[in-house]
Structure formats: C-alpha cells, structure tokens
C-alpha cells in the first residue's frame, strides 16, 4: 500500500537538499579565501569569494573575475570540483527527494508503459546513485576525449588536456565556466567544438529519468528484456519540447543574426553558431558571440530560453521544459474548451498542472523582484544602465545560466549579493517549492468554502 505523504517526510529531504548546497558553498568560499596557490595575484574578498563559490556550486557561470587569468591551475581545479559536486548533487538529491515523496525512480516498466506493473524491480538508492555516477562520468570522459582530439592542433598535446576536461565537465553540468577569457568566441570557426559542447549541454539538460528510460529501451535490444511499446509521457514531453525549442531557436537565431554577428562567417560556421545560440541558454552559459553586440531580438529570445531552462532531474536550471510545455498544453486545452489537459493520448493530472502554474508564478515574481532591486540599487561603476542589460543579468542568475552582457564585474557590492541570492534561489528553490506543493495538494482538506465567481478579462 502506498503511504500518504506527510510534511515530515518532505521536510527531511528538502532540508538535506538545501543544507548540502549551503555547506558546499561555505566550503568553497573558505577554500577560495584560504587555500594557497590558487591565485595569480591578490585573493578574492569575501563577497567575491562567496559569489564565485555560489556560481560554481549552483552551476551558473557568472564571474566577477576572469577564470582564465585570475586563477592558477590549482584554483581552476577547485572551481571544477565545486561544479562537479554541484552538478552531481543536483542529480542525486533530486532523485532522493522524488523517492521521499513516494514517486520512486524505477527501472520497471510501470514507469514506462501504462499497462505493465511487473517485470523489473525498483532501483535501490545505492544503485540509483551508482547509475547516475556512471552516466555522468562516462559522458564527461567521452566529451573530454573528443574536445582533446580537436584542440590538439591549436593547443598542443599537453596544452589541450586540461581545457578539454574542464570544458567537458562544465558543459555537461551546464555551468558555463571556461578556461578562456572570452568563453568560446575563439572557437566560432570550429564547428566540431561547438557541436560537442552542444551535445554535452543537451545530455546534461535532458534529465537522468529520461536518459535512464532511453537507456532501458536501448538495453532491450541487446538483452532478453520485454519490449517497451512507448516512452512515458514525461520523457515524450521532455524530448519533444527540447527538440522544438532547439530547432525553433536555431532557425530564429539564424534569421536574427545571419547578416549581423554571423555575417562574416562561412555557411557551416553560421549554422553551427546559430545552433549553439539555441542550445547554450538552456542553461549552460557558454557564448560564441558577444551578446552586447547582438540585436535586441536575439537577446530577448535568449532570455526566454534562459527562463525555460532544461528538464527535471538534470543539471540544468530554469522553469524546466515540462513546466513550459504543460502551460502551453493548458492554454491549448482551454482554447478548445477541453476539461482536461492531454498529451500523447494521456490526461495530465490537475495537481501537476497546478504545480507547474505555481512554479511559473513564483519564478516570475522572483525575477521581477530581482530586476526591481537591481534597478533600484544601480551604481554599476560607469556601466551603461540599460534596462535590458539588468533584465538579462537577473534572468541569467536566477535560472543559473551564466550568460552576461558584460555587467557582472561592474556590479556594486549590494547588487552582487542580490545575484548571489538569485543564483541560490534559482538552483534550489523550484524543486523545494514543487515538493512543498506536492505535500500541500496531497493534504487538501475534505471541506471547501462555497464558490463565488469573479470577472476575468
């Protein structure tokens, strides 16, 4: 029998989730302050150390100092360790919370098809963590290998090794940190580099649940496992939404910048750079162009993609693809006067729609508050105070993207603390809020007040 959810059952994993990120940020800040041999010059002050640690642990990528020139190899290794632990922590702890809420991650076919309730047992917590670690390190190792092979002609046999490892981990964890001062702008003319980084970002943003389900479908062809007739609605929604966002963004970015920032590039470079522009905002943070020089249309589309982000149980931030898709499906169902929201011949539970709507409202409110605070504080040390720039920076911080229009290192001390809060809230808040909403909806009172309508529109 399935046990009812209680606040205590939710509180323990939620506290674990929050406290683990806080502890890691504190340890990272102390390391950045006191470990020897990690700086080329003077150590960071406390605010900048906390900012850098938060950005790394929350896999955001916003920087107040140049990672390439300010840190030694040892310092870059510390940042990469924080990125890896932050990315893995998100994957593992997300699964722990889902498990604690009674929605266990399983390899059995009842999570994949609606008419099977047996065949393969549920995965234990130990096996779940083992699978996540294997999944992560295998993809990162493959990415590092391909990047190394492509960068050897530019950087040499020894010089290509560390950048390849750093960028592979940073890309899969959707962190956006780079050992290059201008991120990947120097690789505009390297389609292979941009494609490998794009694949790593996409795999990191699909989510472990979807990747595990795809792996199960592949395994059935190699072993004597029962045939799976269909992917779960969750995975179908993730894959279709991701595909549409990437393809749509690719076409739109190409149209916006074909005769702009991409004008001097070859045809292949135009195509790969416009594809990269579509992939990196969700929510990796690498850039192959200067967003300060991009059109307003490009920057607006980038902000929309940053808000959407990746998929649940992934290293990416944002509202998540499923939330965005459910809101679109809800609007479509209302336009057709349908009583339920449907997808792939299945009805989506009303509680799920309510959680998605709640997440959208809360996340939008936080972003608006952040922009208001950034605008009120001002004092960007002479930087042109365009509203679009402040909005871009705020959305990038809250959705843990890391893209910037060059504002970050010009921020005043109070503004940096606003971004620190936004990065932490954007990384931990949506999942904790969603968990809380599950508990609240599961414990709704049997009684309700009388209905009374209001006029809308």
Tab-separated table of C-alpha atoms in Angstrom:
chain	number	residue	atom	x	y	z
A	1	UNK	CA	0.000	0.000	0.000
A	2	UNK	CA	1.272	3.441	-0.871
A	3	UNK	CA	1.825	5.585	2.201
A	4	UNK	CA	0.377	9.068	2.371
A	5	UNK	CA	2.763	11.965	2.178
A	6	UNK	CA	3.392	13.867	5.389
A	7	UNK	CA	5.195	17.180	5.953
A	8	UNK	CA	7.883	15.358	7.926
A	9	UNK	CA	8.582	13.009	5.029
A	10	UNK	CA	9.020	16.030	2.772
A	11	UNK	CA	10.956	18.160	5.251
A	12	UNK	CA	13.870	15.786	5.743
A	13	UNK	CA	14.968	15.514	2.070
A	14	UNK	CA	14.224	19.203	1.479
A	15	UNK	CA	16.426	20.154	4.418
A	16	UNK	CA	19.109	17.784	3.133
A	17	UNK	CA	18.903	19.376	-0.291
A	18	UNK	CA	19.204	22.960	0.971
A	19	UNK	CA	21.792	22.277	3.665
A	20	UNK	CA	24.042	20.332	1.294
A	21	UNK	CA	24.208	23.240	-1.150
A	22	UNK	CA	24.744	25.767	1.643
A	23	UNK	CA	27.526	23.636	3.158
A	24	UNK	CA	29.209	23.206	-0.228
A	25	UNK	CA	29.040	26.946	-0.919
A	26	UNK	CA	30.556	27.701	2.501
A	27	UNK	CA	33.364	25.170	1.999
A	28	UNK	CA	34.016	26.539	-1.480
A	29	UNK	CA	34.156	30.113	-0.163
A	30	UNK	CA	36.602	29.112	2.578
A	31	UNK	CA	38.735	27.280	0.030
A	32	UNK	CA	38.791	30.299	-2.272
A	33	UNK	CA	39.813	32.504	0.642
A	34	UNK	CA	42.423	30.428	2.421
A	35	UNK	CA	43.846	27.678	0.181
A	36	UNK	CA	47.341	28.600	-1.006
A	37	UNK	CA	48.464	28.810	-4.604
A	38	UNK	CA	45.092	29.284	-6.308
A	39	UNK	CA	45.502	32.901	-7.449
A	40	UNK	CA	47.765	34.667	-9.903
A	41	UNK	CA	47.515	37.840	-7.816
A	42	UNK	CA	45.636	39.028	-4.732
A	43	UNK	CA	42.986	36.715	-3.204
A	44	UNK	CA	39.292	37.475	-3.631
A	45	UNK	CA	37.462	39.468	-0.977
A	46	UNK	CA	34.724	37.689	0.969
A	47	UNK	CA	31.857	38.847	-1.235
A	48	UNK	CA	33.608	37.827	-4.460
A	49	UNK	CA	34.692	34.504	-2.947
A	50	UNK	CA	31.098	33.721	-1.935
A	51	UNK	CA	29.855	34.911	-5.340
A	52	UNK	CA	32.332	32.665	-7.197
A	53	UNK	CA	31.623	29.675	-4.960
A	54	UNK	CA	27.846	30.117	-5.329
A	55	UNK	CA	28.167	30.462	-9.092
A	56	UNK	CA	30.224	27.261	-9.290
A	57	UNK	CA	28.142	25.144	-6.893
A	58	UNK	CA	24.880	26.329	-8.459
A	59	UNK	CA	26.491	25.724	-11.888
A	60	UNK	CA	25.642	29.227	-13.036
A	61	UNK	CA	28.811	30.563	-14.642
A	62	UNK	CA	28.547	34.264	-13.786
A	63	UNK	CA	32.001	35.547	-12.855
A	64	UNK	CA	33.362	38.674	-11.202
A	65	UNK	CA	36.962	37.789	-12.147
A	66	UNK	CA	38.395	36.090	-15.223
A	67	UNK	CA	38.706	32.362	-14.517
A	68	UNK	CA	41.401	32.003	-17.180
A	69	UNK	CA	43.806	34.662	-15.895
A	70	UNK	CA	42.893	35.210	-12.236
A	71	UNK	CA	43.203	31.586	-11.072
A	72	UNK	CA	46.124	29.182	-11.272
A	73	UNK	CA	45.649	25.589	-12.405
A	74	UNK	CA	45.010	24.669	-8.774
A	75	UNK	CA	42.371	27.394	-8.490
A	76	UNK	CA	40.652	26.260	-11.673
A	77	UNK	CA	40.696	22.685	-10.343
A	78	UNK	CA	38.938	23.871	-7.162
A	79	UNK	CA	36.262	25.605	-9.230
A	80	UNK	CA	35.822	22.482	-11.384
A	81	UNK	CA	35.447	20.355	-8.243
A	82	UNK	CA	32.693	22.671	-6.993
A	83	UNK	CA	30.996	22.486	-10.401
A	84	UNK	CA	31.147	18.682	-10.439
A	85	UNK	CA	29.842	18.338	-6.890
A	86	UNK	CA	27.098	20.873	-7.550
A	87	UNK	CA	26.017	19.133	-10.748
A	88	UNK	CA	26.114	15.648	-9.245
A	89	UNK	CA	24.416	16.895	-6.098
A	90	UNK	CA	21.518	18.206	-8.137
A	91	UNK	CA	21.105	14.902	-9.976
A	92	UNK	CA	21.367	12.730	-6.867
A	93	UNK	CA	19.403	14.872	-4.418
A	94	UNK	CA	16.624	15.453	-6.928
A	95	UNK	CA	16.197	11.702	-7.145
A	96	UNK	CA	16.299	11.440	-3.333
A	97	UNK	CA	13.501	13.987	-2.994
A	98	UNK	CA	11.390	12.302	-5.669
A	99	UNK	CA	11.916	8.997	-3.860
A	100	UNK	CA	10.999	10.516	-0.487
A	101	UNK	CA	7.808	11.911	-1.984
A	102	UNK	CA	6.741	8.407	-2.861
A	103	UNK	CA	7.456	8.708	-6.582
A	104	UNK	CA	10.389	6.316	-6.762
A	105	UNK	CA	12.689	6.325	-9.719
A	106	UNK	CA	12.379	2.833	-11.103
A	107	UNK	CA	13.547	0.762	-13.977
A	108	UNK	CA	10.352	-1.248	-14.012
A	109	UNK	CA	8.073	-0.885	-16.951
A	110	UNK	CA	5.244	0.673	-14.953
A	111	UNK	CA	7.245	3.917	-15.197
A	112	UNK	CA	7.483	3.477	-18.936
A	113	UNK	CA	4.211	1.980	-20.074
A	114	UNK	CA	0.728	2.217	-18.646
A	115	UNK	CA	-0.245	-1.447	-18.893
A	116	UNK	CA	2.674	-3.201	-17.198
A	117	UNK	CA	3.133	-3.461	-13.430
A	118	UNK	CA	5.900	-6.012	-13.076
A	119	UNK	CA	8.942	-7.453	-14.830
A	120	UNK	CA	11.851	-5.410	-13.367
A	121	UNK	CA	12.154	-4.415	-9.685
A	122	UNK	CA	12.601	-0.860	-8.454
A	123	UNK	CA	16.097	0.548	-8.201
A	124	UNK	CA	17.629	0.873	-4.747
A	125	UNK	CA	19.110	4.177	-3.633
A	126	UNK	CA	22.616	2.740	-3.938
A	127	UNK	CA	22.047	1.503	-7.491
A	128	UNK	CA	20.396	4.788	-8.407
A	129	UNK	CA	23.438	6.773	-7.270
A	130	UNK	CA	25.777	4.312	-8.992
A	131	UNK	CA	23.876	4.689	-12.260
A	132	UNK	CA	23.995	8.486	-12.009
A	133	UNK	CA	27.758	8.451	-11.375
A	134	UNK	CA	28.383	6.078	-14.299
A	135	UNK	CA	26.097	8.093	-16.551
A	136	UNK	CA	27.864	11.351	-15.619
A	137	UNK	CA	31.496	10.265	-15.785
A	138	UNK	CA	31.066	8.260	-18.982
A	139	UNK	CA	29.586	11.223	-20.868
A	140	UNK	CA	32.125	13.677	-19.439
A	141	UNK	CA	35.014	11.373	-20.350
A	142	UNK	CA	33.723	10.974	-23.908
A	143	UNK	CA	33.286	14.738	-24.236
A	144	UNK	CA	36.790	15.412	-22.928
A	145	UNK	CA	38.244	12.900	-25.391
A	146	UNK	CA	36.573	14.481	-28.428
A	147	UNK	CA	37.463	18.012	-27.335
A	148	UNK	CA	41.058	16.957	-26.723
A	149	UNK	CA	41.339	15.477	-30.219
A	150	UNK	CA	40.018	18.673	-31.789
A	151	UNK	CA	42.107	21.048	-29.669
A	152	UNK	CA	45.473	19.326	-30.024
A	153	UNK	CA	46.280	21.163	-33.291
A	154	UNK	CA	45.626	24.506	-31.554
A	155	UNK	CA	46.928	23.886	-28.052
A	156	UNK	CA	49.388	21.009	-28.384
A	157	UNK	CA	49.401	17.538	-26.827
A	158	UNK	CA	49.864	18.799	-23.276
A	159	UNK	CA	48.082	22.121	-23.564
A	160	UNK	CA	44.802	20.622	-24.780
A	161	UNK	CA	44.327	18.155	-21.902
A	162	UNK	CA	43.186	20.410	-19.060
A	163	UNK	CA	40.922	22.696	-21.140
A	164	UNK	CA	39.254	19.610	-22.655
A	165	UNK	CA	38.495	18.105	-19.236
A	166	UNK	CA	37.395	21.446	-17.767
A	167	UNK	CA	35.034	22.320	-20.610
A	168	UNK	CA	33.553	18.818	-20.795
A	169	UNK	CA	32.615	18.811	-17.099
A	170	UNK	CA	31.465	22.424	-17.225
A	171	UNK	CA	29.309	21.761	-20.307
A	172	UNK	CA	27.651	18.579	-19.027
A	173	UNK	CA	26.939	20.254	-15.676
A	174	UNK	CA	25.550	23.259	-17.585
A	175	UNK	CA	27.949	25.502	-15.643
A	176	UNK	CA	29.372	27.805	-18.328
A	177	UNK	CA	32.762	28.323	-16.686
A	178	UNK	CA	35.614	28.424	-19.183
A	179	UNK	CA	39.405	28.488	-19.104
A	180	UNK	CA	39.249	31.018	-21.957
A	181	UNK	CA	38.806	34.706	-21.175
A	182	UNK	CA	36.152	35.090	-23.891
A	183	UNK	CA	34.480	31.702	-23.364
A	184	UNK	CA	34.167	30.010	-26.803
A	185	UNK	CA	34.376	33.064	-29.060
A	186	UNK	CA	37.794	31.853	-30.263
A	187	UNK	CA	36.070	28.670	-31.463
A	188	UNK	CA	33.489	30.330	-33.694
A	189	UNK	CA	35.295	28.729	-36.623
A	190	UNK	CA	35.396	25.264	-35.051
A	191	UNK	CA	32.071	23.513	-35.809
A	192	UNK	CA	33.294	20.327	-34.135
A	193	UNK	CA	33.942	22.116	-30.849
A	194	UNK	CA	30.557	23.812	-30.815
A	195	UNK	CA	28.757	20.572	-31.707
A	196	UNK	CA	30.499	18.541	-28.977
A	197	UNK	CA	29.789	21.218	-26.366
A	198	UNK	CA	26.178	21.388	-27.594
A	199	UNK	CA	25.721	17.621	-27.246
A	200	UNK	CA	27.151	17.714	-23.708
A	201	UNK	CA	24.801	20.552	-22.769
A	202	UNK	CA	21.774	18.741	-24.207
A	203	UNK	CA	22.619	15.455	-22.461
A	204	UNK	CA	23.170	17.251	-19.178
A	205	UNK	CA	19.855	19.053	-19.574
A	206	UNK	CA	17.641	16.091	-20.545
A	207	UNK	CA	17.488	14.696	-17.032
A	208	UNK	CA	18.502	11.363	-15.556
A	209	UNK	CA	14.965	9.952	-15.643
A	210	UNK	CA	14.664	10.433	-19.395
A	211	UNK	CA	18.213	9.249	-20.076
A	212	UNK	CA	17.645	6.138	-17.968
A	213	UNK	CA	14.448	5.369	-19.835
A	214	UNK	CA	16.159	5.784	-23.198
A	215	UNK	CA	18.953	3.528	-21.951
A	216	UNK	CA	16.369	0.903	-21.000
A	217	UNK	CA	14.896	0.981	-24.482
A	218	UNK	CA	18.375	0.508	-25.925
A	219	UNK	CA	19.143	-2.314	-23.489
A	220	UNK	CA	16.032	-4.257	-24.501
A	221	UNK	CA	17.521	-4.730	-27.944
A	222	UNK	CA	20.762	-6.080	-26.512
A	223	UNK	CA	19.260	-8.366	-23.867
A	224	UNK	CA	16.215	-10.578	-23.479
A	225	UNK	CA	14.057	-7.887	-21.897
A	226	UNK	CA	10.345	-7.328	-22.567
A	227	UNK	CA	9.662	-4.927	-25.357
A	228	UNK	CA	8.653	-1.409	-24.302
A	229	UNK	CA	5.849	-0.137	-26.501
A	230	UNK	CA	6.087	3.541	-25.599
A	231	UNK	CA	8.084	6.085	-23.648
A	232	UNK	CA	6.464	7.626	-20.599
A	233	UNK	CA	4.524	10.851	-21.082
A	234	UNK	CA	7.225	12.635	-19.072
A	235	UNK	CA	10.031	11.544	-21.394
A	236	UNK	CA	7.994	12.199	-24.524
A	237	UNK	CA	7.224	15.695	-23.274
A	238	UNK	CA	10.892	16.327	-22.438
A	239	UNK	CA	12.151	15.101	-25.801
A	240	UNK	CA	9.533	16.833	-27.946
A	241	UNK	CA	9.792	20.127	-26.069
A	242	UNK	CA	13.603	20.064	-26.199
A	243	UNK	CA	13.562	19.302	-29.907
A	244	UNK	CA	11.085	22.090	-30.707
A	245	UNK	CA	12.967	24.648	-28.601
A	246	UNK	CA	16.336	23.774	-30.127
A	247	UNK	CA	15.044	23.690	-33.713
A	248	UNK	CA	12.914	26.813	-33.313
A	249	UNK	CA	15.699	28.722	-31.596
A	250	UNK	CA	18.171	27.607	-34.263
A	251	UNK	CA	16.015	28.979	-37.077
A	252	UNK	CA	15.177	32.220	-35.261
A	253	UNK	CA	18.760	32.977	-34.203
A	254	UNK	CA	19.965	32.295	-37.733
A	255	UNK	CA	17.379	34.741	-39.046
A	256	UNK	CA	18.185	37.409	-36.444
A	257	UNK	CA	21.983	37.341	-36.878
A	258	UNK	CA	22.574	35.937	-40.389
A	259	UNK	CA	23.518	39.381	-41.702
A	260	UNK	CA	24.611	40.644	-38.281
A	261	UNK	CA	27.103	38.932	-35.981
A	262	UNK	CA	27.229	35.872	-38.264
A	263	UNK	CA	27.662	37.848	-41.490
A	264	UNK	CA	31.416	37.295	-41.890
A	265	UNK	CA	31.287	33.560	-41.168
A	266	UNK	CA	31.207	30.677	-43.610
A	267	UNK	CA	27.951	28.800	-44.161
A	268	UNK	CA	28.927	25.917	-41.860
A	269	UNK	CA	30.048	28.329	-39.140
A	270	UNK	CA	26.803	30.295	-39.436
A	271	UNK	CA	24.766	27.122	-38.994
A	272	UNK	CA	26.757	25.760	-36.052
A	273	UNK	CA	26.943	29.118	-34.263
A	274	UNK	CA	23.203	29.736	-34.633
A	275	UNK	CA	22.576	26.190	-33.330
A	276	UNK	CA	24.887	26.886	-30.413
A	277	UNK	CA	22.992	30.112	-29.694
A	278	UNK	CA	19.846	27.994	-29.360
A	279	UNK	CA	21.405	25.364	-27.082
A	280	UNK	CA	23.572	27.343	-24.660
A	281	UNK	CA	20.868	29.494	-22.974
A	282	UNK	CA	19.219	26.319	-21.562
A	283	UNK	CA	21.154	26.700	-19.238
A	284	UNK	CA	24.855	26.287	-19.966
A	285	UNK	CA	26.127	29.847	-20.268
A	286	UNK	CA	28.908	29.430	-22.825
A	287	UNK	CA	28.963	32.059	-25.537
A	288	UNK	CA	30.416	32.048	-29.020
A	289	UNK	CA	29.292	35.627	-29.701
A	290	UNK	CA	29.349	38.917	-27.813
A	291	UNK	CA	25.801	39.449	-26.550
A	292	UNK	CA	26.475	43.160	-26.125
A	293	UNK	CA	26.735	43.368	-29.919
A	294	UNK	CA	23.683	41.183	-30.612
A	295	UNK	CA	20.296	42.513	-31.694
A	296	UNK	CA	17.531	43.077	-29.162
A	297	UNK	CA	15.601	40.234	-30.817
A	298	UNK	CA	18.483	37.841	-30.153
A	299	UNK	CA	18.796	38.935	-26.531
A	300	UNK	CA	15.041	38.711	-25.937
A	301	UNK	CA	14.873	35.188	-27.364
A	302	UNK	CA	17.910	34.259	-25.282
A	303	UNK	CA	16.136	35.457	-22.118
A	304	UNK	CA	13.039	33.404	-22.982
A	305	UNK	CA	15.156	30.270	-23.430
A	306	UNK	CA	17.017	31.030	-20.194
A	307	UNK	CA	13.706	31.173	-18.317
A	308	UNK	CA	12.611	27.815	-19.746
A	309	UNK	CA	15.890	26.062	-18.990
A	310	UNK	CA	16.445	22.305	-19.076
A	311	UNK	CA	14.435	19.314	-17.860
A	312	UNK	CA	13.659	17.916	-14.391
A	313	UNK	CA	16.283	15.781	-12.597
A	314	UNK	CA	19.023	17.322	-14.762
A	315	UNK	CA	21.996	19.594	-14.170
A	316	UNK	CA	20.165	22.495	-15.846
A	317	UNK	CA	18.162	25.243	-14.166
A	318	UNK	CA	15.165	27.271	-15.282
A	319	UNK	CA	11.436	26.605	-15.078
A	320	UNK	CA	12.072	23.305	-16.878
A	321	UNK	CA	10.833	22.121	-20.247
A	322	UNK	CA	7.945	20.138	-18.771
A	323	UNK	CA	6.590	23.181	-16.907
A	324	UNK	CA	6.752	25.281	-20.066
A	325	UNK	CA	5.111	22.528	-22.111
A	326	UNK	CA	2.323	21.963	-19.580
A	327	UNK	CA	1.470	25.661	-19.532
A	328	UNK	CA	1.243	25.611	-23.326
A	329	UNK	CA	-0.892	22.456	-23.275
A	330	UNK	CA	-3.135	24.003	-20.615
A	331	UNK	CA	-3.721	27.089	-22.753
A	332	UNK	CA	-4.404	24.922	-25.808
A	333	UNK	CA	-6.897	22.767	-23.912
A	334	UNK	CA	-8.757	25.833	-22.672
A	335	UNK	CA	-8.918	27.275	-26.183
A	336	UNK	CA	-10.542	24.017	-27.300
A	337	UNK	CA	-12.866	24.031	-24.258
A	338	UNK	CA	-11.467	20.718	-23.015
A	339	UNK	CA	-11.969	19.827	-19.363
A	340	UNK	CA	-8.571	18.122	-19.073
A	341	UNK	CA	-5.070	18.795	-20.337
A	342	UNK	CA	-3.875	15.991	-22.583
A	343	UNK	CA	-0.697	14.861	-24.283
A	344	UNK	CA	0.239	11.661	-26.115
A	345	UNK	CA	-3.268	10.217	-25.591
A	346	UNK	CA	-2.997	10.704	-21.845
A	347	UNK	CA	-4.606	13.181	-19.431
A	348	UNK	CA	-2.293	15.197	-17.208
A	349	UNK	CA	-3.418	15.295	-13.532
A	350	UNK	CA	-4.809	18.631	-12.358
A	351	UNK	CA	-2.370	18.610	-9.427
A	352	UNK	CA	0.556	18.556	-11.842
A	353	UNK	CA	-0.886	21.464	-13.816
A	354	UNK	CA	-1.357	23.401	-10.571
A	355	UNK	CA	2.258	22.791	-9.548
A	356	UNK	CA	3.500	23.973	-12.923
A	357	UNK	CA	1.353	27.104	-12.762
A	358	UNK	CA	2.519	27.790	-9.214
A	359	UNK	CA	6.171	27.427	-10.205
A	360	UNK	CA	5.697	29.808	-13.117
A	361	UNK	CA	4.037	32.478	-10.970
A	362	UNK	CA	6.611	32.226	-8.159
A	363	UNK	CA	9.620	32.167	-10.501
A	364	UNK	CA	8.337	35.139	-12.476
A	365	UNK	CA	7.727	37.035	-9.243
A	366	UNK	CA	11.279	36.374	-8.063
A	367	UNK	CA	12.728	37.589	-11.368
A	368	UNK	CA	10.607	40.752	-11.279
A	369	UNK	CA	11.701	41.414	-7.693
A	370	UNK	CA	15.330	40.831	-8.666
A	371	UNK	CA	15.130	43.255	-11.586
A	372	UNK	CA	13.462	45.822	-9.321
A	373	UNK	CA	16.247	45.516	-6.751
A	374	UNK	CA	18.980	45.682	-9.402
A	375	UNK	CA	17.357	48.768	-10.909
A	376	UNK	CA	16.881	50.400	-7.516
A	377	UNK	CA	20.446	49.765	-6.370
A	378	UNK	CA	22.058	50.864	-9.633
A	379	UNK	CA	25.672	52.001	-9.199
A	380	UNK	CA	27.325	49.937	-11.929
A	381	UNK	CA	30.545	51.949	-11.802
A	382	UNK	CA	30.009	53.810	-15.046
A	383	UNK	CA	28.422	50.922	-16.957
A	384	UNK	CA	25.568	51.952	-19.225
A	385	UNK	CA	22.449	51.270	-17.186
A	386	UNK	CA	20.175	49.841	-19.875
A	387	UNK	CA	17.130	48.035	-18.555
A	388	UNK	CA	17.653	45.150	-20.996
A	389	UNK	CA	21.137	44.574	-19.565
A	390	UNK	CA	19.844	44.390	-15.983
A	391	UNK	CA	16.974	42.114	-17.002
A	392	UNK	CA	19.372	39.851	-18.913
A	393	UNK	CA	21.694	39.583	-15.891
A	394	UNK	CA	18.854	38.873	-13.459
A	395	UNK	CA	17.282	36.151	-15.584
A	396	UNK	CA	20.702	34.591	-16.168
A	397	UNK	CA	21.415	34.469	-12.422
A	398	UNK	CA	18.048	33.105	-11.273
A	399	UNK	CA	17.940	30.430	-13.971
A	400	UNK	CA	21.607	29.504	-13.331
A	401	UNK	CA	22.665	30.209	-16.912
A	402	UNK	CA	25.755	32.391	-16.661
A	403	UNK	CA	25.389	34.378	-19.865
A	404	UNK	CA	26.112	38.065	-19.435
A	405	UNK	CA	26.151	41.280	-21.424
A	406	UNK	CA	29.293	42.352	-19.566
A	407	UNK	CA	27.598	43.707	-16.451
A	408	UNK	CA	28.694	41.254	-13.749
A	409	UNK	CA	32.163	42.601	-12.944
A	410	UNK	CA	30.764	46.172	-12.851
A	411	UNK	CA	28.185	45.430	-10.145
A	412	UNK	CA	28.260	47.175	-6.799
A	413	UNK	CA	28.526	45.153	-3.589
A	414	UNK	CA	24.750	45.131	-2.865
A	415	UNK	CA	23.971	44.114	-6.455
A	416	UNK	CA	26.384	41.184	-6.202
A	417	UNK	CA	24.559	39.962	-3.107
A	418	UNK	CA	21.271	40.185	-4.987
A	419	UNK	CA	22.724	37.903	-7.676
A	420	UNK	CA	24.133	35.534	-5.031
A	421	UNK	CA	20.639	35.141	-3.599
A	422	UNK	CA	19.112	34.719	-7.067
A	423	UNK	CA	21.625	32.019	-8.042
A	424	UNK	CA	20.991	30.046	-4.849
A	425	UNK	CA	17.216	30.520	-5.009
A	426	UNK	CA	17.132	29.595	-8.692
A	427	UNK	CA	19.125	26.419	-8.081
A	428	UNK	CA	17.326	25.116	-5.001
A	429	UNK	CA	14.013	26.968	-4.931
A	430	UNK	CA	11.963	25.429	-7.778
A	431	UNK	CA	12.460	21.836	-6.622
A	432	UNK	CA	11.770	22.650	-2.973
A	433	UNK	CA	8.684	24.674	-3.950
A	434	UNK	CA	7.457	21.841	-6.179
A	435	UNK	CA	7.988	19.381	-3.323
A	436	UNK	CA	6.074	21.608	-0.931
A	437	UNK	CA	3.226	21.938	-3.420
A	438	UNK	CA	3.040	18.156	-3.724
A	439	UNK	CA	2.634	17.881	0.032
A	440	UNK	CA	0.048	20.668	0.210
A	441	UNK	CA	-2.002	19.214	-2.634
A	442	UNK	CA	-1.786	15.741	-1.138
A	443	UNK	CA	-3.200	17.020	2.152
A	444	UNK	CA	-6.043	19.144	0.905
A	445	UNK	CA	-8.953	19.426	3.277
A	446	UNK	CA	-12.066	17.392	2.596
A	447	UNK	CA	-14.080	20.546	3.047
A	448	UNK	CA	-14.130	23.655	0.873
A	449	UNK	CA	-15.750	27.065	1.010
A	450	UNK	CA	-18.661	27.983	-1.239
A	451	UNK	CA	-17.786	29.043	-4.782
A	452	UNK	CA	-18.288	32.641	-5.945
A	453	UNK	CA	-17.151	33.696	-9.395
A	454	UNK	CA	-15.195	36.814	-10.448
A	455	UNK	CA	-14.979	38.569	-13.815
A	456	UNK	CA	-11.792	37.881	-15.788
A	457	UNK	CA	-10.719	39.861	-18.833
